[in-house]
Short mmCIF file of N, CA, C and O in Angstrom, two decimals:
data_model
loop_
_atom_site.label_atom_id
_atom_site.label_comp_id
_atom_site.label_asym_id
_atom_site.label_seq_id
_atom_site.Cartn_x
_atom_site.Cartn_y
_atom_site.Cartn_z
N ILE A 1 -14.60 3.58 9.47
CA ILE A 1 -12.94 4.24 9.36
C ILE A 1 -12.20 2.90 9.47
O ILE A 1 -11.19 2.81 8.90
N ALA A 2 -12.53 1.97 10.42
CA ALA A 2 -11.73 1.08 10.81
C ALA A 2 -11.57 0.22 9.55
O ALA A 2 -10.30 -0.37 9.22
N PHE A 3 -12.50 0.00 8.67
CA PHE A 3 -12.30 -0.67 7.49
C PHE A 3 -11.42 -0.29 6.55
O PHE A 3 -10.77 -0.85 6.18
N PHE A 4 -11.26 1.41 6.45
CA PHE A 4 -10.57 1.91 5.55
C PHE A 4 -8.97 1.54 6.20
O PHE A 4 -8.09 1.81 5.48
N LYS A 5 -8.60 2.08 7.33
CA LYS A 5 -7.56 1.57 7.95
C LYS A 5 -6.77 0.18 7.64
O LYS A 5 -5.62 0.30 7.39
N ILE A 6 -7.86 -0.50 7.77
CA ILE A 6 -7.21 -1.94 7.27
C ILE A 6 -6.96 -1.84 5.72
O ILE A 6 -5.95 -2.60 5.75
N LEU A 7 -7.63 -1.41 5.10
CA LEU A 7 -7.68 -1.63 3.51
C LEU A 7 -6.13 -0.83 3.26
O LEU A 7 -5.49 -1.40 2.42
N GLU A 8 -6.02 0.40 4.01
CA GLU A 8 -4.45 1.17 3.95
C GLU A 8 -3.60 0.39 4.28
O GLU A 8 -2.46 0.81 4.01
N SER A 9 -3.56 -0.27 5.27
CA SER A 9 -2.36 -1.08 5.89
C SER A 9 -2.00 -2.32 5.28
O SER A 9 -1.34 -3.03 5.62
N ARG A 10 -3.04 -2.60 3.99
CA ARG A 10 -2.27 -3.84 3.27
C ARG A 10 -1.12 -3.88 2.60
O ARG A 10 -0.74 -2.27 2.43
N LEU A 11 -0.11 -4.62 2.24
CA LEU A 11 1.27 -4.25 2.01
C LEU A 11 0.89 -4.24 0.33
O LEU A 11 1.67 -3.14 0.07
N ASP A 12 0.09 -4.41 -0.53
CA ASP A 12 -0.09 -3.91 -1.75
C ASP A 12 -0.42 -2.72 -1.93
O ASP A 12 0.12 -1.88 -2.88
N ASN A 13 -1.37 -2.22 -1.10
CA ASN A 13 -1.46 -0.63 -0.88
C ASN A 13 -0.28 0.11 -0.62
O ASN A 13 0.07 1.12 -1.27
N LEU A 14 0.26 -0.48 0.41
CA LEU A 14 1.37 0.32 0.86
C LEU A 14 2.40 0.61 -0.16
O LEU A 14 3.43 1.57 -0.38
N VAL A 15 2.88 -0.54 -0.94
CA VAL A 15 3.93 -0.49 -2.19
C VAL A 15 3.36 0.72 -3.09
O VAL A 15 4.21 1.41 -3.91
N TYR A 16 2.02 0.64 -3.40
CA TYR A 16 1.29 1.50 -4.18
C TYR A 16 1.64 2.94 -3.60
O TYR A 16 2.21 3.80 -4.41
N ARG A 17 1.11 3.38 -2.46
CA ARG A 17 1.39 4.50 -1.71
C ARG A 17 2.86 5.20 -1.55
O ARG A 17 3.06 6.31 -1.64
N ILE A 18 3.64 4.08 -1.22
CA ILE A 18 5.05 4.52 -1.19
C ILE A 18 5.68 4.98 -2.54
O ILE A 18 6.55 5.76 -2.70
N GLY A 19 5.07 4.54 -3.63
CA GLY A 19 5.65 4.86 -4.96
C GLY A 19 6.36 3.88 -5.66
O GLY A 19 7.01 4.08 -6.65
N PHE A 20 6.42 2.63 -5.32
CA PHE A 20 7.28 1.68 -5.87
C PHE A 20 6.31 1.11 -7.02
O PHE A 20 6.83 0.40 -8.03
N ALA A 21 5.02 1.31 -7.33
CA ALA A 21 4.08 0.92 -8.49
C ALA A 21 3.13 2.24 -8.72
O ALA A 21 2.57 2.92 -7.94
N THR A 22 2.90 2.22 -9.89
CA THR A 22 1.96 3.24 -10.64
C THR A 22 0.56 2.99 -10.40
O THR A 22 -0.43 3.69 -10.48
N THR A 23 0.17 1.56 -10.21
CA THR A 23 -1.23 1.34 -9.92
C THR A 23 -1.15 0.09 -8.80
O THR A 23 -0.32 -0.37 -8.56
N ARG A 24 -2.43 0.03 -7.95
CA ARG A 24 -2.54 -1.12 -7.14
C ARG A 24 -2.25 -2.49 -7.50
O ARG A 24 -1.51 -3.36 -7.08
N ALA A 25 -2.49 -2.69 -8.76
CA ALA A 25 -2.36 -3.83 -9.81
C ALA A 25 -1.15 -4.20 -9.68
O ALA A 25 -0.63 -5.50 -9.48
N GLN A 26 -0.27 -3.23 -10.33
CA GLN A 26 1.08 -3.56 -10.38
C GLN A 26 1.89 -3.66 -9.01
O GLN A 26 2.64 -4.40 -8.85
N ALA A 27 1.23 -2.92 -8.05
CA ALA A 27 1.88 -2.89 -6.83
C ALA A 27 1.53 -4.81 -6.20
O ALA A 27 2.39 -5.55 -5.63
N ARG A 28 0.16 -5.24 -6.49
CA ARG A 28 0.00 -6.35 -6.05
C ARG A 28 0.90 -7.47 -6.71
O ARG A 28 1.38 -8.50 -6.14
N GLN A 29 1.13 -7.19 -7.95
CA GLN A 29 2.43 -8.04 -8.94
C GLN A 29 3.54 -8.14 -8.33
O GLN A 29 4.34 -9.14 -8.26
N LEU A 30 3.98 -7.17 -7.75
CA LEU A 30 5.43 -6.64 -7.07
C LEU A 30 5.26 -7.78 -5.92
O LEU A 30 6.29 -8.51 -6.02
N VAL A 31 4.52 -7.60 -5.03
CA VAL A 31 4.43 -8.44 -3.95
C VAL A 31 4.37 -9.82 -4.33
O VAL A 31 5.06 -10.73 -3.87
N ASN A 32 3.44 -10.25 -5.07
CA ASN A 32 3.12 -11.93 -5.77
C ASN A 32 4.55 -12.27 -5.99
O ASN A 32 4.57 -13.37 -5.89
N HIS A 33 5.22 -11.42 -7.06
CA HIS A 33 6.43 -12.01 -7.52
C HIS A 33 7.42 -11.99 -6.53
O HIS A 33 8.97 -12.24 -6.88
N GLY A 34 7.67 -11.64 -5.38
CA GLY A 34 8.55 -11.80 -4.26
C GLY A 34 9.52 -10.48 -4.39
O GLY A 34 10.95 -10.63 -3.93
N HIS A 35 9.36 -9.40 -4.85
CA HIS A 35 10.25 -8.09 -4.88
C HIS A 35 10.01 -7.63 -3.77
O HIS A 35 10.99 -6.74 -3.55
N ILE A 36 9.31 -7.46 -2.75
CA ILE A 36 9.06 -6.73 -1.75
C ILE A 36 9.50 -7.35 -0.23
O ILE A 36 9.37 -8.57 -0.10
N LEU A 37 10.15 -6.64 0.42
CA LEU A 37 10.61 -6.97 1.81
C LEU A 37 9.71 -6.20 2.97
O LEU A 37 9.86 -4.84 2.70
N VAL A 38 9.58 -6.85 3.89
CA VAL A 38 8.90 -5.67 5.08
C VAL A 38 9.78 -6.08 6.21
O VAL A 38 10.07 -7.39 6.94
N ASN A 39 10.41 -5.09 7.02
CA ASN A 39 11.36 -5.11 7.94
C ASN A 39 12.64 -6.39 7.48
O ASN A 39 12.63 -7.04 8.46
N GLY A 40 12.90 -6.27 6.45
CA GLY A 40 13.68 -6.89 6.02
C GLY A 40 13.55 -8.70 5.26
O GLY A 40 14.17 -9.31 5.06
N LYS A 41 12.07 -9.23 5.58
CA LYS A 41 11.84 -10.22 5.62
C LYS A 41 10.99 -10.55 4.04
O LYS A 41 9.94 -9.32 3.83
N LYS A 42 11.14 -11.19 3.09
CA LYS A 42 10.27 -11.26 2.16
C LYS A 42 8.70 -11.83 2.39
O LYS A 42 8.66 -12.60 3.18
N ILE A 43 8.17 -11.00 1.79
CA ILE A 43 6.35 -11.23 1.74
C ILE A 43 5.96 -11.04 0.69
O ILE A 43 6.02 -10.28 -0.26
N ASP A 44 5.13 -12.48 0.45
CA ASP A 44 4.57 -12.45 -0.92
C ASP A 44 3.13 -12.71 -0.86
O ASP A 44 2.30 -12.92 -1.80
N ILE A 45 2.57 -11.84 0.11
CA ILE A 45 1.01 -12.14 0.22
C ILE A 45 0.66 -10.81 0.12
O ILE A 45 0.73 -9.81 1.01
N PRO A 46 -0.08 -10.22 -0.86
CA PRO A 46 -0.48 -8.94 -1.04
C PRO A 46 -1.51 -8.35 0.21
O PRO A 46 -1.29 -7.23 0.37
N SER A 47 -2.22 -9.09 0.80
CA SER A 47 -3.23 -8.91 1.77
C SER A 47 -2.63 -8.73 3.19
O SER A 47 -3.25 -8.59 4.10
N TYR A 48 -1.43 -8.96 3.21
CA TYR A 48 -0.28 -8.87 4.31
C TYR A 48 -1.00 -7.78 4.96
O TYR A 48 -0.83 -6.62 4.46
N LEU A 49 -1.28 -7.52 6.50
CA LEU A 49 -1.45 -6.15 7.08
C LEU A 49 -0.21 -5.80 7.67
O LEU A 49 0.49 -6.68 8.59
N CYS A 50 0.11 -4.95 7.46
CA CYS A 50 1.45 -3.98 7.98
C CYS A 50 1.18 -3.11 9.35
O CYS A 50 0.12 -2.80 9.34
N LYS A 51 1.99 -2.90 10.03
CA LYS A 51 2.01 -2.38 11.34
C LYS A 51 2.75 -0.68 11.03
O LYS A 51 3.76 -0.67 10.50
N PRO A 52 2.31 0.17 11.78
CA PRO A 52 3.02 1.44 11.81
C PRO A 52 4.31 1.27 12.08
O PRO A 52 4.39 0.19 12.99
N ASN A 53 5.12 1.64 11.54
CA ASN A 53 6.68 1.96 11.68
C ASN A 53 7.37 0.49 11.01
O ASN A 53 8.50 0.26 11.05
N ASP A 54 6.77 -0.23 10.49
CA ASP A 54 7.08 -1.33 9.58
C ASP A 54 7.95 -0.63 8.23
O ASP A 54 7.47 0.07 7.45
N VAL A 55 8.90 -1.40 7.84
CA VAL A 55 10.01 -0.66 6.91
C VAL A 55 9.71 -1.91 5.63
O VAL A 55 9.72 -2.78 5.73
N ILE A 56 9.14 -1.28 4.41
CA ILE A 56 8.83 -1.90 3.46
C ILE A 56 9.79 -1.41 2.34
O ILE A 56 9.90 -0.10 1.90
N SER A 57 10.76 -2.40 1.63
CA SER A 57 11.62 -1.94 0.82
C SER A 57 11.68 -3.06 -0.37
O SER A 57 11.08 -4.22 -0.40
N VAL A 58 12.58 -2.50 -1.33
CA VAL A 58 12.65 -3.37 -2.51
C VAL A 58 13.73 -4.39 -2.16
O VAL A 58 14.56 -4.16 -1.94
N LYS A 59 13.63 -5.71 -2.63
CA LYS A 59 14.61 -6.97 -2.62
C LYS A 59 15.85 -6.40 -3.39
O LYS A 59 15.62 -5.79 -4.57
N GLU A 60 17.33 -6.76 -2.95
CA GLU A 60 18.43 -6.28 -3.39
C GLU A 60 18.34 -6.55 -4.96
O GLU A 60 18.85 -5.57 -5.91
N ALA A 61 18.11 -7.84 -5.31
CA ALA A 61 17.98 -8.21 -6.54
C ALA A 61 17.21 -7.53 -7.65
O ALA A 61 17.46 -7.37 -9.00
N SER A 62 16.13 -6.97 -6.98
CA SER A 62 14.84 -5.99 -7.69
C SER A 62 15.10 -4.77 -7.79
O SER A 62 14.37 -4.14 -8.45
N LYS A 63 16.29 -4.20 -7.20
CA LYS A 63 16.35 -2.55 -7.00
C LYS A 63 16.66 -2.03 -8.38
O LYS A 63 16.16 -0.55 -8.57
N ASP A 64 16.93 -3.01 -9.50
CA ASP A 64 17.07 -2.26 -10.83
C ASP A 64 15.60 -2.38 -11.76
O ASP A 64 15.90 -2.16 -13.16
N LEU A 65 14.76 -3.18 -11.18
CA LEU A 65 13.58 -3.24 -12.04
C LEU A 65 13.15 -1.70 -12.75
O LEU A 65 12.78 -0.48 -11.71
N LYS A 66 12.79 -1.58 -14.01
CA LYS A 66 12.47 -0.51 -14.75
C LYS A 66 11.09 0.12 -14.08
O LYS A 66 11.04 1.35 -13.87
N VAL A 67 10.00 -0.64 -13.67
CA VAL A 67 8.72 -0.54 -13.62
C VAL A 67 8.90 0.31 -12.07
O VAL A 67 8.39 1.36 -12.14
N ILE A 68 9.77 -0.26 -11.13
CA ILE A 68 10.01 0.57 -10.18
C ILE A 68 10.76 1.97 -10.10
O ILE A 68 10.07 2.96 -9.29
N ALA A 69 11.72 2.05 -10.75
CA ALA A 69 12.23 3.28 -11.26
C ALA A 69 11.14 4.25 -11.87
O ALA A 69 11.17 5.53 -11.40
N GLU A 70 10.40 3.87 -12.88
CA GLU A 70 9.54 4.87 -13.47
C GLU A 70 8.67 4.97 -12.65
O GLU A 70 7.80 6.52 -12.41
N ALA A 71 8.16 4.27 -11.71
CA ALA A 71 7.04 4.59 -10.83
C ALA A 71 7.65 5.65 -9.49
O ALA A 71 6.89 6.53 -9.36
N LEU A 72 8.63 5.50 -9.06
CA LEU A 72 9.25 6.31 -8.28
C LEU A 72 9.43 7.85 -8.61
O LEU A 72 9.39 8.84 -8.10
N GLU A 73 9.58 7.91 -10.00
CA GLU A 73 9.65 9.36 -10.74
C GLU A 73 8.35 10.00 -10.47
O GLU A 73 8.23 11.22 -10.43
N ILE A 74 7.15 9.23 -10.36
CA ILE A 74 5.86 10.03 -10.51
C ILE A 74 5.26 9.82 -9.01
O ILE A 74 3.94 9.79 -8.96
N LYS A 75 5.85 9.58 -8.04
CA LYS A 75 5.32 9.05 -6.61
C LYS A 75 4.33 10.09 -6.38
O LYS A 75 4.76 11.39 -6.22
N PRO A 76 3.13 9.60 -5.98
CA PRO A 76 2.18 10.43 -5.69
C PRO A 76 2.50 11.15 -4.14
O PRO A 76 3.11 9.99 -2.97
N ALA A 77 2.41 12.10 -3.62
CA ALA A 77 2.12 12.38 -2.10
C ALA A 77 1.13 11.48 -1.38
O ALA A 77 0.04 11.64 -1.63
N CYS A 78 1.95 11.11 -0.21
CA CYS A 78 1.00 10.13 0.90
C CYS A 78 1.57 10.83 2.10
O CYS A 78 2.65 10.42 2.46
N PRO A 79 0.61 11.40 2.98
CA PRO A 79 1.11 11.74 4.18
C PRO A 79 1.50 10.87 5.24
O PRO A 79 2.16 11.04 6.36
N PHE A 80 1.06 9.50 5.54
CA PHE A 80 1.28 8.47 6.44
C PHE A 80 2.39 7.28 5.86
O PHE A 80 2.43 6.64 6.62
N VAL A 81 3.14 7.90 4.86
CA VAL A 81 4.32 6.93 4.52
C VAL A 81 5.47 7.73 3.95
O VAL A 81 5.28 9.09 3.50
N THR A 82 6.77 7.37 4.59
CA THR A 82 7.83 8.10 4.12
C THR A 82 8.22 7.24 2.96
O THR A 82 8.33 5.90 3.08
N THR A 83 9.07 7.75 2.11
CA THR A 83 9.91 7.11 0.83
C THR A 83 11.28 7.67 0.72
O THR A 83 11.73 8.83 0.91
N ASP A 84 12.22 6.58 0.98
CA ASP A 84 13.52 7.06 0.70
C ASP A 84 13.77 6.19 -0.73
O ASP A 84 14.27 5.00 -1.18
N VAL A 85 13.93 7.36 -2.05
CA VAL A 85 14.15 6.93 -3.39
C VAL A 85 15.49 6.50 -3.59
O VAL A 85 15.52 5.03 -4.12
N GLU A 86 16.81 6.76 -3.14
CA GLU A 86 17.86 6.42 -3.04
C GLU A 86 17.86 4.62 -2.55
O GLU A 86 18.40 3.89 -3.34
N LYS A 87 17.52 4.48 -1.66
CA LYS A 87 17.23 2.93 -0.76
C LYS A 87 16.34 2.23 -1.34
O LYS A 87 16.46 1.08 -1.21
N LYS A 88 15.27 2.43 -1.97
CA LYS A 88 13.82 2.11 -2.77
C LYS A 88 13.49 1.53 -1.47
O LYS A 88 13.18 0.09 -1.61
N SER A 89 12.95 1.95 -0.18
CA SER A 89 12.27 1.97 0.97
C SER A 89 11.47 2.94 1.19
O SER A 89 11.47 3.97 0.99
N GLY A 90 10.54 2.32 1.98
CA GLY A 90 9.58 3.52 2.70
C GLY A 90 9.17 2.84 4.07
O GLY A 90 9.28 1.73 4.39
N THR A 91 8.67 3.79 4.86
CA THR A 91 8.14 3.32 6.29
C THR A 91 6.75 3.78 6.34
O THR A 91 6.38 5.06 5.87
N PHE A 92 5.93 2.73 6.61
CA PHE A 92 4.53 3.18 6.97
C PHE A 92 4.50 3.90 8.30
O PHE A 92 4.61 3.20 9.53
N VAL A 93 4.25 5.23 8.41
CA VAL A 93 4.67 6.18 9.55
C VAL A 93 3.54 5.76 10.47
O VAL A 93 3.61 5.52 11.69
N ARG A 94 2.06 5.67 9.92
CA ARG A 94 0.95 5.79 10.97
C ARG A 94 -0.22 5.43 10.18
O ARG A 94 -0.18 5.56 8.72
N LEU A 95 -1.31 5.33 10.96
CA LEU A 95 -2.73 5.01 10.45
C LEU A 95 -3.20 6.03 9.75
O LEU A 95 -3.04 7.30 10.19
N PRO A 96 -3.70 6.06 8.88
CA PRO A 96 -4.32 7.32 8.02
C PRO A 96 -5.60 7.90 8.64
O PRO A 96 -6.37 7.19 9.31
N GLU A 97 -5.89 9.32 8.70
CA GLU A 97 -6.90 9.90 8.87
C GLU A 97 -8.10 9.75 7.96
O GLU A 97 -7.63 9.67 6.74
N ARG A 98 -9.35 9.67 8.29
CA ARG A 98 -10.20 9.99 7.41
C ARG A 98 -10.01 11.05 6.06
O ARG A 98 -10.26 10.85 5.05
N ASN A 99 -9.52 11.97 6.76
CA ASN A 99 -9.53 13.29 5.73
C ASN A 99 -8.32 12.89 4.74
O ASN A 99 -8.34 13.72 3.88
N GLU A 100 -7.74 11.97 4.78
CA GLU A 100 -6.40 11.86 4.01
C GLU A 100 -6.57 10.77 3.08
O GLU A 100 -5.87 10.78 2.04
N LEU A 101 -7.76 10.25 3.00
CA LEU A 101 -8.28 9.26 2.16
C LEU A 101 -9.40 9.89 0.93
O LEU A 101 -9.71 11.10 1.23
N THR A 102 -9.17 9.08 -0.23
CA THR A 102 -9.99 9.49 -1.15
C THR A 102 -11.52 10.21 -0.64
O THR A 102 -12.26 9.34 -0.39
N PRO A 103 -11.96 11.38 -1.20
CA PRO A 103 -13.05 11.95 -0.47
C PRO A 103 -14.38 11.15 -1.32
O PRO A 103 -15.70 11.36 -0.66
N GLU A 104 -14.50 10.48 -2.54
CA GLU A 104 -15.46 10.01 -3.13
C GLU A 104 -15.76 9.01 -2.57
O GLU A 104 -16.78 8.50 -2.80
N ILE A 105 -14.99 8.17 -1.62
CA ILE A 105 -15.70 7.15 -0.87
C ILE A 105 -16.73 7.51 0.10
O ILE A 105 -16.64 8.38 0.83
N GLU A 106 -17.94 6.49 -0.07
CA GLU A 106 -18.95 6.82 0.83
C GLU A 106 -19.13 5.47 1.41
O GLU A 106 -19.56 4.54 0.91
N GLU A 107 -18.72 5.93 2.91
CA GLU A 107 -18.79 4.96 3.66
C GLU A 107 -20.45 4.22 4.05
O GLU A 107 -20.37 2.71 3.99
N SER A 108 -21.17 4.96 3.79
CA SER A 108 -22.69 4.38 4.15
C SER A 108 -22.90 3.10 2.73
O SER A 108 -23.70 2.30 3.24
N GLN A 109 -22.68 3.76 1.64
CA GLN A 109 -22.80 2.66 0.43
C GLN A 109 -22.36 1.20 0.62
O GLN A 109 -22.54 0.13 0.34
N ILE A 110 -20.82 1.20 1.18
CA ILE A 110 -20.08 0.02 1.71
C ILE A 110 -20.95 -0.71 2.65
O ILE A 110 -21.30 -2.13 2.44
N VAL A 111 -21.46 -0.15 3.68
CA VAL A 111 -22.02 -0.59 4.63
C VAL A 111 -23.30 -1.18 4.46
O VAL A 111 -23.76 -2.39 4.42
N GLU A 112 -24.10 -0.63 3.60
CA GLU A 112 -25.46 -1.23 2.89
C GLU A 112 -24.96 -2.34 2.01
O GLU A 112 -25.85 -3.22 2.20
N PHE A 113 -23.94 -2.18 1.28
CA PHE A 113 -23.73 -3.08 0.26
C PHE A 113 -23.38 -4.66 0.97
O PHE A 113 -23.85 -5.92 0.92
N TYR A 114 -22.42 -4.69 2.06
CA TYR A 114 -22.35 -5.77 2.89
C TYR A 114 -23.54 -6.38 3.84
O TYR A 114 -23.50 -7.25 4.13
N ASN A 115 -24.38 -5.36 4.05
CA ASN A 115 -25.72 -5.65 5.00
C ASN A 115 -26.58 -6.55 4.42
O ASN A 115 -27.16 -7.69 4.80
N ARG A 116 -26.58 -6.35 2.80
CA ARG A 116 -27.39 -6.89 2.19
C ARG A 116 -26.71 -8.48 2.02
O ARG A 116 -27.57 -9.32 1.49
N LYS A 117 -25.59 -8.87 2.20
CA LYS A 117 -24.72 -10.14 1.85
C LYS A 117 -25.14 -10.90 2.99
O LYS A 117 -24.98 -12.11 3.00
N LEU A 118 -25.40 -10.21 4.16
CA LEU A 118 -25.52 -10.86 5.48
C LEU A 118 -27.01 -11.66 5.39
O LEU A 118 -27.88 -11.37 5.17
#
């Protein structure tokens, strides 16, 4: 479960979860291109690990981007982030619980895969 908490804490994943992007690839690109702020500071590293209570927002100059507006219209519900559509910001409220993550993921297969690499 610790592995999943790390993955869910990545900035690109949180940009997706908050609803600024429709896919994780799109979220990664938004971060790479410098459109995202964490606690008011520009972060352009998709693997940046956020902490609970971090505020993730869209840079002022990027708030009119069409892809962000379209993504916010179809934002999926996520219990461990909050979204302020008007301000185009969100908060990473807490680490997720296992039952809040995709049920199709089988941890045992992931552990087996990485054990073979060692």
